[in-house]
Coordinates of C-alpha atoms in Angstrom, one line a residue:
Chain E
M1 CA 30.8 8.1 8.0
S2 CA 29.4 11.4 8.5
L3 CA 26.3 10.8 6.4
D4 CA 25.7 7.7 8.4
L5 CA 26.0 9.3 11.6
A6 CA 23.7 12.0 10.6
I7 CA 21.3 9.7 9.2
F8 CA 21.3 7.5 12.3
V9 CA 20.8 10.6 14.4
I10 CA 18.0 11.9 12.3
S11 CA 16.3 8.8 12.3
A12 CA 16.8 8.0 16.0
L13 CA 15.3 11.4 16.8
V14 CA 12.3 10.8 14.7
A15 CA 11.6 7.2 16.3
V16 CA 12.0 8.5 19.8
F17 CA 9.8 11.7 19.0
G18 CA 7.1 9.9 17.6
A19 CA 7.1 7.2 20.4
T20 CA 6.9 10.3 23.1
M21 CA 4.4 12.5 21.2
M22 CA 2.4 9.2 20.8
I23 CA 2.1 8.9 24.8
F24 CA 1.3 12.6 25.5
Q25 CA -1.2 12.8 22.6
R26 CA -5.0 13.4 23.9
N27 CA -6.6 12.4 20.8
P28 CA -6.4 8.8 19.4
V29 CA -5.6 9.1 15.8
A30 CA -2.7 11.6 16.4
S31 CA -1.3 8.7 18.9
V32 CA -1.7 6.3 15.9
L33 CA 0.0 8.9 13.4
Y34 CA 2.8 9.5 15.8
L35 CA 3.2 5.4 16.3
I36 CA 3.6 5.2 12.4
L37 CA 6.0 8.0 12.3
S38 CA 8.2 6.2 15.1
L39 CA 7.8 3.2 13.3
V40 CA 9.0 4.4 10.2
G41 CA 12.3 5.9 11.8
Q42 CA 13.0 2.4 13.2
A43 CA 12.9 1.0 9.8
V44 CA 15.3 3.4 8.5
L45 CA 17.5 2.3 11.5
Y46 CA 17.2 -1.0 10.7
V47 CA 17.8 -0.7 6.9
Q48 CA 21.2 1.2 8.4
L49 CA 22.3 -1.7 10.1
G50 CA 21.8 -3.6 7.1
A51 CA 18.8 -5.5 8.0
A52 CA 16.8 -4.4 4.8
F53 CA 14.5 -7.1 5.2
V54 CA 13.3 -6.6 8.9
G55 CA 13.0 -3.0 8.0
A56 CA 10.6 -3.7 5.1
V57 CA 8.7 -6.5 7.3
L58 CA 8.4 -3.6 10.1
I59 CA 6.8 -1.3 7.6
I60 CA 4.5 -3.8 5.8
V61 CA 3.1 -5.6 8.6
Y62 CA 2.9 -2.7 11.3
S63 CA 2.6 0.3 9.7
G64 CA 0.7 -1.4 6.7
A65 CA -1.6 -3.7 8.2
I66 CA -2.1 -3.7 12.3
L67 CA -2.1 0.0 12.6
V68 CA -4.3 0.4 9.5
L69 CA -6.7 -2.0 11.8
F70 CA -6.1 0.3 15.0
L71 CA -7.2 3.1 12.7
F72 CA -10.4 1.2 11.6
V73 CA -11.3 0.9 15.3
I74 CA -10.9 4.2 16.2
M75 CA -12.8 5.6 13.2
M76 CA -15.4 2.8 13.7
L77 CA -16.0 4.0 17.4
N78 CA -15.4 7.8 16.4
L79 CA -13.0 8.4 19.4
R80 CA -12.0 12.1 18.9
S81 CA -10.3 12.9 22.2
S82 CA -9.4 11.3 25.3
A83 CA -12.6 12.1 26.9
D84 CA -14.0 9.4 24.4
L85 CA -11.8 6.8 26.5
G86 CA -13.7 6.4 29.6
E87 CA -12.8 6.9 33.0
P88 CA -9.0 7.1 34.0
S89 CA -7.8 3.9 35.7
P90 CA -7.8 3.6 39.2
P91 CA -4.5 4.3 41.1
V92 CA -3.8 0.3 41.9
S93 CA -3.7 -0.5 38.3
R94 CA -1.7 2.4 37.7
F95 CA 0.8 1.5 40.1
V96 CA 1.1 -2.0 38.2
K97 CA 1.6 -0.1 35.0
Y98 CA 4.7 1.7 36.2
F99 CA 6.2 -1.1 38.0
V100 CA 5.9 -3.6 34.7
S101 CA 7.3 -0.5 32.8
C102 CA 10.3 0.0 34.9
L103 CA 10.8 -3.8 34.8
I104 CA 10.8 -3.6 30.8
F105 CA 13.0 -0.7 31.0
L106 CA 15.6 -2.4 33.5
E107 CA 15.5 -5.8 31.2
L108 CA 16.0 -3.6 27.8
S109 CA 19.3 -1.7 29.6
F110 CA 20.5 -5.1 30.5
I111 CA 20.3 -6.7 27.3
I112 CA 21.5 -3.3 25.6
R113 CA 24.6 -3.5 28.2
E114 CA 25.2 -7.1 27.4
S115 CA 24.8 -7.0 23.8
L116 CA 27.3 -4.0 23.3
G117 CA 30.1 -6.6 23.3
A118 CA 28.9 -8.8 20.8
G119 CA 29.4 -6.2 17.6
S120 CA 32.1 -4.0 16.5
T121 CA 31.7 -0.7 17.7
T122 CA 32.5 2.3 15.2
S123 CA 34.1 5.4 15.7
A124 CA 30.8 7.1 15.7
G125 CA 29.5 4.8 18.2
I126 CA 27.1 2.9 15.7
V127 CA 27.4 -0.9 16.8
T128 CA 27.5 -2.8 13.4
M129 CA 27.2 -6.6 13.5
A130 CA 30.5 -8.5 12.3
D131 CA 28.3 -10.7 10.1
D132 CA 27.1 -9.3 6.3
S133 CA 24.2 -11.5 5.9
F134 CA 22.8 -10.4 9.4
G135 CA 19.0 -9.4 8.8
S136 CA 18.9 -10.5 5.1
V137 CA 16.3 -12.6 3.6
E138 CA 18.3 -15.5 3.5
S139 CA 19.5 -15.7 7.1
V140 CA 16.0 -14.8 8.5
A141 CA 14.7 -17.7 6.5
T142 CA 17.4 -20.1 7.5
L143 CA 17.1 -19.2 11.3
L144 CA 13.2 -19.6 10.8
F145 CA 13.0 -22.8 9.0
T146 CA 15.8 -24.4 10.7
R147 CA 16.7 -23.5 14.2
Y148 CA 13.5 -21.9 15.4
L149 CA 11.3 -24.2 13.3
Y150 CA 9.3 -25.7 16.1
P151 CA 8.4 -22.3 17.9
F152 CA 7.7 -20.6 14.4
E153 CA 5.3 -23.2 13.6
L154 CA 4.0 -23.1 16.9
T155 CA 3.2 -19.3 16.6
S156 CA 1.1 -20.1 13.3
V157 CA -1.2 -22.4 15.5
L158 CA -1.5 -19.8 18.0
L159 CA -2.5 -17.4 15.3
L160 CA -4.9 -19.9 14.2
S161 CA -6.8 -20.3 17.4
A162 CA -6.9 -16.8 17.6
I163 CA -8.4 -16.6 14.5
V164 CA -10.8 -19.0 15.5
G165 CA -11.7 -17.5 18.9
A166 CA -12.5 -14.6 16.8
V167 CA -14.8 -15.8 14.5
I168 CA -16.8 -17.7 17.2
I169 CA -17.3 -14.5 19.2
A170 CA -18.2 -12.6 15.8
R171 CA -20.6 -15.2 14.3
R172 CA -24.4 -14.8 14.5
A173 CA -26.3 -17.3 16.5
T174 CA -27.6 -20.2 14.2
E175 CA -31.7 -21.1 14.3
D176 CA -31.8 -23.6 16.8
E177 CA -29.6 -22.0 19.2
L178 CA -31.8 -18.9 19.4
P179 CA -34.3 -18.7 22.2
P180 CA -37.4 -19.7 21.3
Q181 CA -39.3 -16.3 20.6
P182 CA -43.1 -15.9 21.1
E183 CA -45.1 -15.5 17.7
K184 CA -45.1 -12.2 16.4
A185 CA -47.3 -10.8 14.2
V186 CA -46.3 -9.6 11.1
G187 CA -45.9 -6.1 9.6
P188 CA -45.9 -2.8 11.4
I189 CA -49.5 -2.2 11.1
S190 CA -50.8 -5.2 12.7
Q191 CA -47.9 -5.0 15.6
K192 CA -49.3 -1.5 16.5
T193 CA -52.5 -2.8 17.0
N194 CA -51.2 -5.4 19.2
E195 CA -49.5 -2.7 21.5
G196 CA -52.8 -0.6 21.4
Q197 CA -54.4 -3.9 22.8
E198 CA -52.0 -4.2 25.7
Chain P
M1 CA 30.9 10.6 -3.9
L2 CA 29.5 14.1 -5.5
E3 CA 29.4 12.7 -9.0
M4 CA 27.0 9.9 -7.5
I5 CA 24.7 12.6 -5.7
I6 CA 24.7 14.6 -8.8
I7 CA 23.6 11.8 -11.1
S8 CA 21.3 10.3 -8.6
S9 CA 19.3 13.8 -8.2
V10 CA 19.1 13.9 -11.9
K11 CA 17.9 10.5 -12.2
V12 CA 15.1 11.5 -9.3
I13 CA 14.5 14.8 -11.0
V14 CA 13.7 13.1 -14.5
V15 CA 11.6 10.2 -13.1
V16 CA 9.5 12.3 -10.8
V17 CA 8.7 14.9 -13.7
A18 CA 8.2 12.1 -16.0
V19 CA 5.8 10.5 -14.0
L20 CA 3.6 13.6 -13.5
T21 CA 3.8 14.3 -16.8
C22 CA 2.3 11.1 -17.8
C23 CA 0.1 11.3 -15.0
A24 CA -1.6 14.5 -16.6
W25 CA -2.0 12.9 -19.9
S26 CA -3.3 9.7 -18.4
T27 CA -6.4 12.0 -17.5
W28 CA -6.6 13.0 -21.0
L29 CA -6.3 9.2 -22.3
E30 CA -9.0 8.3 -19.7
R31 CA -11.4 10.7 -20.9
K32 CA -10.8 10.3 -24.9
V33 CA -11.0 6.6 -24.4
V34 CA -14.0 6.6 -22.4
A35 CA -15.6 9.2 -24.8
Y36 CA -15.2 6.8 -27.8
M37 CA -16.2 3.9 -26.1
Q38 CA -19.6 5.9 -25.2
H39 CA -19.5 7.0 -28.9
R40 CA -18.7 10.7 -28.2
M41 CA -15.7 13.0 -29.1
G42 CA -14.3 13.6 -25.5
P43 CA -12.2 16.7 -25.1
T44 CA -11.7 18.5 -28.6
L45 CA -11.4 22.2 -28.3
A46 CA -8.2 22.8 -26.2
G47 CA -5.2 21.8 -28.8
P48 CA -5.4 19.4 -31.4
F49 CA -7.2 16.4 -30.4
G50 CA -7.8 18.2 -26.9
L51 CA -4.4 17.4 -25.8
L52 CA -4.1 20.6 -24.1
Q53 CA -6.8 19.5 -21.6
P54 CA -4.7 18.6 -18.7
I55 CA -3.0 21.9 -18.7
A56 CA -6.4 23.8 -18.8
D57 CA -8.1 21.6 -16.2
A58 CA -4.8 22.2 -14.0
L59 CA -4.9 26.1 -14.4
K60 CA -8.8 25.6 -13.5
L61 CA -8.1 23.6 -10.2
I62 CA -5.4 26.0 -9.4
F63 CA -7.6 28.9 -9.3
K64 CA -10.7 27.5 -7.7
E65 CA -11.5 28.5 -4.2
D66 CA -9.7 26.3 -1.7
L67 CA -12.9 25.5 0.8
V68 CA -12.2 23.9 4.1
P69 CA -15.6 23.1 5.8
K70 CA -15.8 24.1 9.4
S71 CA -16.2 20.8 10.9
V72 CA -12.8 19.2 9.4
E73 CA -9.7 18.5 11.4
K74 CA -7.6 21.0 10.4
V75 CA -3.8 19.5 10.4
T76 CA -4.9 16.0 9.1
F77 CA -7.1 17.4 6.5
A78 CA -4.2 19.1 5.3
L79 CA -1.7 16.2 5.4
A80 CA -3.9 13.7 4.0
P81 CA -3.9 14.3 0.3
I82 CA -0.1 14.6 0.5
I83 CA 0.2 11.3 2.1
S84 CA -1.6 9.8 -0.5
F85 CA 0.5 11.5 -3.1
V86 CA 4.0 10.4 -1.8
P87 CA 4.0 6.7 -1.7
A88 CA 2.8 6.7 -5.0
I89 CA 5.6 8.5 -6.4
L90 CA 8.2 6.7 -3.9
T91 CA 7.5 3.5 -6.0
F92 CA 9.2 4.4 -8.8
A93 CA 12.6 4.8 -6.8
V94 CA 12.9 0.7 -7.4
V95 CA 11.3 0.6 -11.0
P96 CA 14.1 0.1 -13.6
F97 CA 13.3 2.3 -16.2
A98 CA 15.9 1.6 -18.8
A99 CA 18.9 -0.3 -19.5
D100 CA 22.3 0.8 -18.4
F101 CA 23.5 3.6 -20.5
E102 CA 26.4 6.0 -21.0
F103 CA 25.7 9.7 -20.6
F104 CA 28.4 12.4 -21.3
G105 CA 30.8 9.6 -20.6
Y106 CA 29.1 8.4 -17.3
Q107 CA 28.2 5.3 -16.5
V108 CA 24.4 5.3 -15.6
T109 CA 22.3 2.8 -14.1
G110 CA 18.9 2.6 -15.2
I111 CA 17.3 2.6 -11.8
I112 CA 17.4 5.1 -9.0
S113 CA 18.1 2.7 -6.4
D114 CA 18.9 -1.2 -6.7
L115 CA 17.5 -2.3 -3.5
N116 CA 18.2 -6.2 -3.0
I117 CA 14.7 -6.0 -1.6
G118 CA 13.0 -4.2 -4.2
V119 CA 9.9 -6.0 -4.5
L120 CA 9.2 -5.8 -0.7
F121 CA 10.0 -2.0 -0.8
V122 CA 7.2 -1.8 -3.5
F123 CA 4.9 -3.5 -1.3
A124 CA 6.0 -1.5 2.1
V125 CA 5.1 2.0 0.3
T126 CA 1.8 0.4 -1.1
S127 CA 1.0 -0.3 2.2
L128 CA 1.3 3.0 3.2
G129 CA -0.8 4.6 0.7
I130 CA -4.1 3.5 2.6
Y131 CA -3.3 6.3 4.8
G132 CA -3.8 9.4 3.0
I133 CA -7.5 8.0 2.1
V134 CA -8.0 6.8 6.0
L135 CA -7.1 10.3 7.0
A136 CA -8.8 12.3 4.3
G137 CA -12.3 10.2 5.1
W138 CA -11.9 10.6 9.0
S139 CA -10.8 14.2 9.2
S140 CA -13.4 15.6 6.7
G141 CA -16.1 15.0 9.7
S142 CA -18.7 14.2 7.0
K143 CA -20.7 10.7 7.0
Y144 CA -20.2 10.2 3.2
S145 CA -16.2 10.4 3.6
L146 CA -16.1 8.5 6.6
M147 CA -18.2 5.6 4.9
G148 CA -15.6 5.9 1.7
A149 CA -12.5 5.4 4.0
L150 CA -14.0 2.6 5.9
R151 CA -14.6 1.1 3.0
A152 CA -11.3 1.8 1.3
T153 CA -9.6 0.4 4.4
A154 CA -11.4 -2.9 4.9
Q155 CA -10.9 -3.4 0.9
M156 CA -7.6 -2.5 0.8
I157 CA -6.6 -5.0 3.7
S158 CA -8.3 -7.6 2.2
Y159 CA -6.8 -7.2 -0.9
E160 CA -3.4 -6.4 -0.1
V161 CA -3.0 -10.4 1.2
G162 CA -3.9 -11.3 -2.3
Y163 CA -1.3 -8.7 -4.0
G164 CA 1.1 -9.9 -1.9
L165 CA 0.6 -13.6 -2.4
S166 CA 0.2 -13.2 -6.3
I167 CA 3.9 -11.9 -6.4
I168 CA 5.4 -14.7 -4.3
G169 CA 5.2 -17.2 -7.3
V170 CA 7.3 -14.6 -9.3
I171 CA 9.9 -14.4 -6.3
L172 CA 9.8 -18.4 -6.0
V173 CA 10.6 -18.8 -9.8
A174 CA 13.3 -15.9 -9.8
N175 CA 14.7 -16.7 -6.5
T176 CA 15.5 -12.9 -6.2
L177 CA 13.7 -9.8 -4.6
S178 CA 15.8 -7.3 -6.7
M179 CA 13.8 -5.5 -9.2
K180 CA 16.8 -5.2 -11.4
E181 CA 17.8 -8.6 -11.7
L182 CA 14.2 -9.6 -12.3
V183 CA 14.3 -7.6 -15.8
E184 CA 17.5 -8.8 -16.5
M185 CA 16.4 -12.5 -16.3
Q186 CA 13.3 -11.8 -18.5
G187 CA 15.5 -10.8 -21.4
S188 CA 16.4 -13.0 -24.5
D189 CA 18.0 -12.4 -27.7
S190 CA 15.9 -14.7 -30.1
I191 CA 13.4 -13.7 -32.4
W192 CA 11.2 -14.6 -29.7
F193 CA 11.8 -11.6 -27.6
F194 CA 9.0 -12.5 -25.2
Q195 CA 9.8 -16.1 -24.4
N196 CA 11.2 -15.4 -20.8
W197 CA 8.5 -13.3 -19.5
F198 CA 7.0 -14.2 -16.1
V199 CA 3.7 -13.9 -17.4
F200 CA 4.0 -17.3 -19.1
K201 CA 5.5 -19.2 -16.1
Q202 CA 2.9 -17.4 -13.6
P203 CA -0.5 -16.9 -16.0
L204 CA -2.4 -17.6 -12.7
G205 CA -0.4 -15.4 -10.8
F206 CA -0.2 -12.5 -13.4
L207 CA -4.1 -12.5 -13.3
L208 CA -4.4 -12.4 -9.7
F209 CA -2.0 -9.5 -9.6
L210 CA -4.1 -7.7 -12.1
T211 CA -7.2 -8.2 -10.2
C212 CA -5.9 -7.0 -7.0
A213 CA -3.9 -4.2 -8.5
V214 CA -7.2 -2.7 -9.7
A215 CA -8.6 -3.3 -6.0
E216 CA -5.6 -1.6 -4.6
T217 CA -5.8 1.6 -6.7
N218 CA -9.4 2.0 -5.9
R219 CA -10.5 1.7 -9.8
C220 CA -13.5 0.4 -11.2
P221 CA -15.1 -2.4 -10.7
F222 CA -13.6 -1.9 -7.2
D223 CA -13.9 1.7 -6.6
M224 CA -16.3 1.4 -3.3
A225 CA -14.3 4.3 -1.7
E226 CA -15.7 6.9 -3.9
A227 CA -19.0 5.3 -5.3
E228 CA -20.2 8.6 -6.6
S229 CA -23.8 6.9 -6.7
E230 CA -24.1 6.1 -3.1
L231 CA -21.3 8.2 -1.4
V232 CA -21.1 11.4 -3.4
A233 CA -17.3 11.1 -3.9
G234 CA -16.5 8.9 -1.0
Y235 CA -13.3 10.0 0.8
H236 CA -12.8 13.3 -0.9
T237 CA -16.2 14.8 -0.8
E238 CA -15.0 17.3 1.1
Y239 CA -12.2 18.5 -0.8
S240 CA -11.7 21.4 -3.3
S241 CA -9.3 22.9 -5.6
M242 CA -5.9 21.8 -5.2
R243 CA -6.3 19.4 -2.4
F244 CA -8.9 17.5 -4.4
S245 CA -6.3 17.7 -7.7
M246 CA -3.8 15.8 -5.4
F247 CA -5.8 13.3 -4.7
F248 CA -6.8 12.8 -8.4
I249 CA -3.0 12.9 -9.3
S250 CA -2.4 10.3 -6.8
E251 CA -5.1 8.1 -8.3
Y252 CA -3.2 8.1 -11.4
A253 CA 0.3 8.2 -10.0
N254 CA -0.8 4.8 -8.2
M255 CA -2.2 3.5 -11.5
L256 CA 1.1 4.2 -13.3
A257 CA 3.3 2.6 -10.4
V258 CA 1.1 -0.6 -10.2
S259 CA 1.4 -0.6 -14.4
A260 CA 5.2 -0.3 -14.0
V261 CA 5.4 -2.9 -11.4
G262 CA 3.3 -5.1 -13.3
A263 CA 5.1 -4.6 -16.5
T264 CA 8.5 -5.1 -14.6
L265 CA 7.3 -8.2 -12.7
F266 CA 5.6 -10.2 -15.7
F267 CA 6.3 -8.5 -18.8
G268 CA 10.1 -8.3 -18.4
G269 CA 10.2 -4.3 -17.9
W270 CA 12.5 -2.5 -20.5
Q271 CA 13.5 -5.4 -22.3
G272 CA 12.7 -5.7 -25.8
P273 CA 14.1 -5.5 -29.3
L274 CA 14.5 -2.6 -31.9
L275 CA 13.0 0.1 -29.6
P276 CA 15.0 2.2 -26.9
S277 CA 14.5 0.5 -23.6
V278 CA 12.9 3.5 -22.0
L279 CA 10.4 3.2 -24.9
W280 CA 9.6 -0.5 -24.1
L281 CA 8.9 0.2 -20.5
L282 CA 6.4 3.2 -21.3
L283 CA 4.7 1.1 -24.3
K284 CA 3.9 -1.8 -21.8
M285 CA 2.7 0.4 -18.7
F286 CA 0.6 2.5 -21.9
L287 CA -1.1 -1.2 -22.4
F288 CA -1.8 -1.5 -18.5
M289 CA -3.5 2.0 -18.5
F290 CA -5.6 1.2 -21.2
F291 CA -6.6 -2.0 -19.8
Y292 CA -7.7 0.1 -16.7
I293 CA -9.6 2.5 -18.8
W294 CA -11.3 -0.2 -20.8
L295 CA -12.5 -1.8 -17.5
R296 CA -13.9 1.5 -16.3
G297 CA -15.7 1.8 -19.5
T298 CA -17.4 -1.4 -19.8
L299 CA -17.6 -3.2 -16.2
P300 CA -20.2 -2.1 -13.5
R301 CA -19.3 -1.6 -9.9
F302 CA -19.2 -4.6 -7.3
R303 CA -21.4 -4.6 -4.5
Y304 CA -19.8 -4.2 -1.2
D305 CA -20.4 -8.0 -0.1
Q306 CA -19.6 -9.2 -3.2
L307 CA -16.3 -7.5 -3.2
M308 CA -15.4 -8.9 0.3
N309 CA -16.4 -12.5 -0.9
F310 CA -14.7 -12.2 -3.8
G311 CA -11.4 -10.9 -2.1
W312 CA -11.3 -13.7 0.7
K313 CA -13.1 -16.6 -1.0
V314 CA -11.8 -16.5 -4.6
L315 CA -8.6 -14.6 -5.0
F316 CA -7.2 -15.5 -1.5
P317 CA -7.4 -19.5 -2.1
L318 CA -6.4 -19.2 -5.7
A319 CA -3.3 -17.3 -4.5
L320 CA -2.5 -19.9 -2.0
L321 CA -2.9 -22.6 -4.6
N322 CA -0.5 -20.9 -7.0
T323 CA 1.9 -20.1 -4.5
M324 CA 1.9 -24.0 -3.5
I325 CA 1.9 -25.3 -7.0
T326 CA 5.0 -23.2 -8.0
A327 CA 6.6 -23.9 -4.9
A328 CA 6.2 -27.7 -5.8
F329 CA 7.4 -27.2 -9.4
V330 CA 10.4 -25.2 -7.8
M331 CA 11.3 -28.3 -5.5
I332 CA 11.1 -30.5 -8.3
D333 CA 13.6 -28.5 -10.4

């Protein structure tokens, strides 16, 4: 039990520390790194709860793919400090941000209060699920393909439309869509002489 | 409890030391094999057949000056080699290296940790390996490094999809995610000891795995991240001395890890007649490593756009097709 508690405390501290540092960092790359640290801490917590599958998916999808893309974009834009991020946001939008954050915080604490009764609480105060198969590959798959089949399939349609949208935004204009261009002289030398005449 | 901790620690130490030793002599193997392919002798001076060359190399690298250019981001620059090194070693935690055996009266399982999601663990750890390369390239503050890191990122994200899908076929056939059970399933007592290997049930899956594995480890012909003819040395251009050698070792550790995973998933891991089980795994890993080196000795490098097209337009559809066909067969059974 003591080993369990030690693992829980350490990984919870790591997760919270990572999340806090992520917010307070000025350097975007450091923020991403702390977010990864936080995610790894959370994955350990999932594994400790018996939901090894959820933990592994958290690492594979978020740390392994999505945050790599974050880093990719930050590197492409060469953001090295908060100065590169542009103007600070206006006070109105700041107020909205605080309001929404408080709302989410209240919601979360409400959910946590509600769910405390659902599982059995061990002596160390760790909530464990009564069901052994909680979070295993089988139970997640069963839920996804029976009870939540339609929402699950709808999500894939949503993602597909997002992909199509991204492709449309990123594609090059075809020949006949381009605005008609004035005839240009070919080659750098003849272009230069044209400029000279003007 | 204490017994368990001691046995596990001993297993961890033995496996890590074995992997590092294999890494060192893989560099010797690579130099020797490539040399013979090019009608050269390769290393001959240090010891018989140049077998002591890795030790000489290690000493040379340790005593070299550790240069840190002015424009680097110090912390990430120091962290990057470690981040690229650790995931490569971590993979071996779930690779079954031998059959269960008895050691001084203790029953020892031939695997460090028999996770019931072992295959997923391998993917989780492999997907973290990219950060070493990305951070190295970004923190170096050099154009060549950054270009190498950008290429590596795009390449590894693209090929990870195919890499994951190529294994789904095996998982569907075996109906388990535990590496230990996967190996046990592929055993056979008959004279055709290889009849249950998954490579025969999943030939397309194996080819896809092999291709994606080469791309995942940034080896030739997919070594865009360190293409020396275009990018000097890619992401580790600014590294020297021990920091450089950590990248070097982690490349070989990654190759070994992929070889071990490939041998486990498709060639029955430690299963095999007569020889001790550890030797069988090492033999199969050696064949994978030789194949890697063979590729490097014979194939030219892909162009970057070819690489991306190949990943998304050839490998990805083929992997999906393989998954669908396998799923259909499993349904019919």
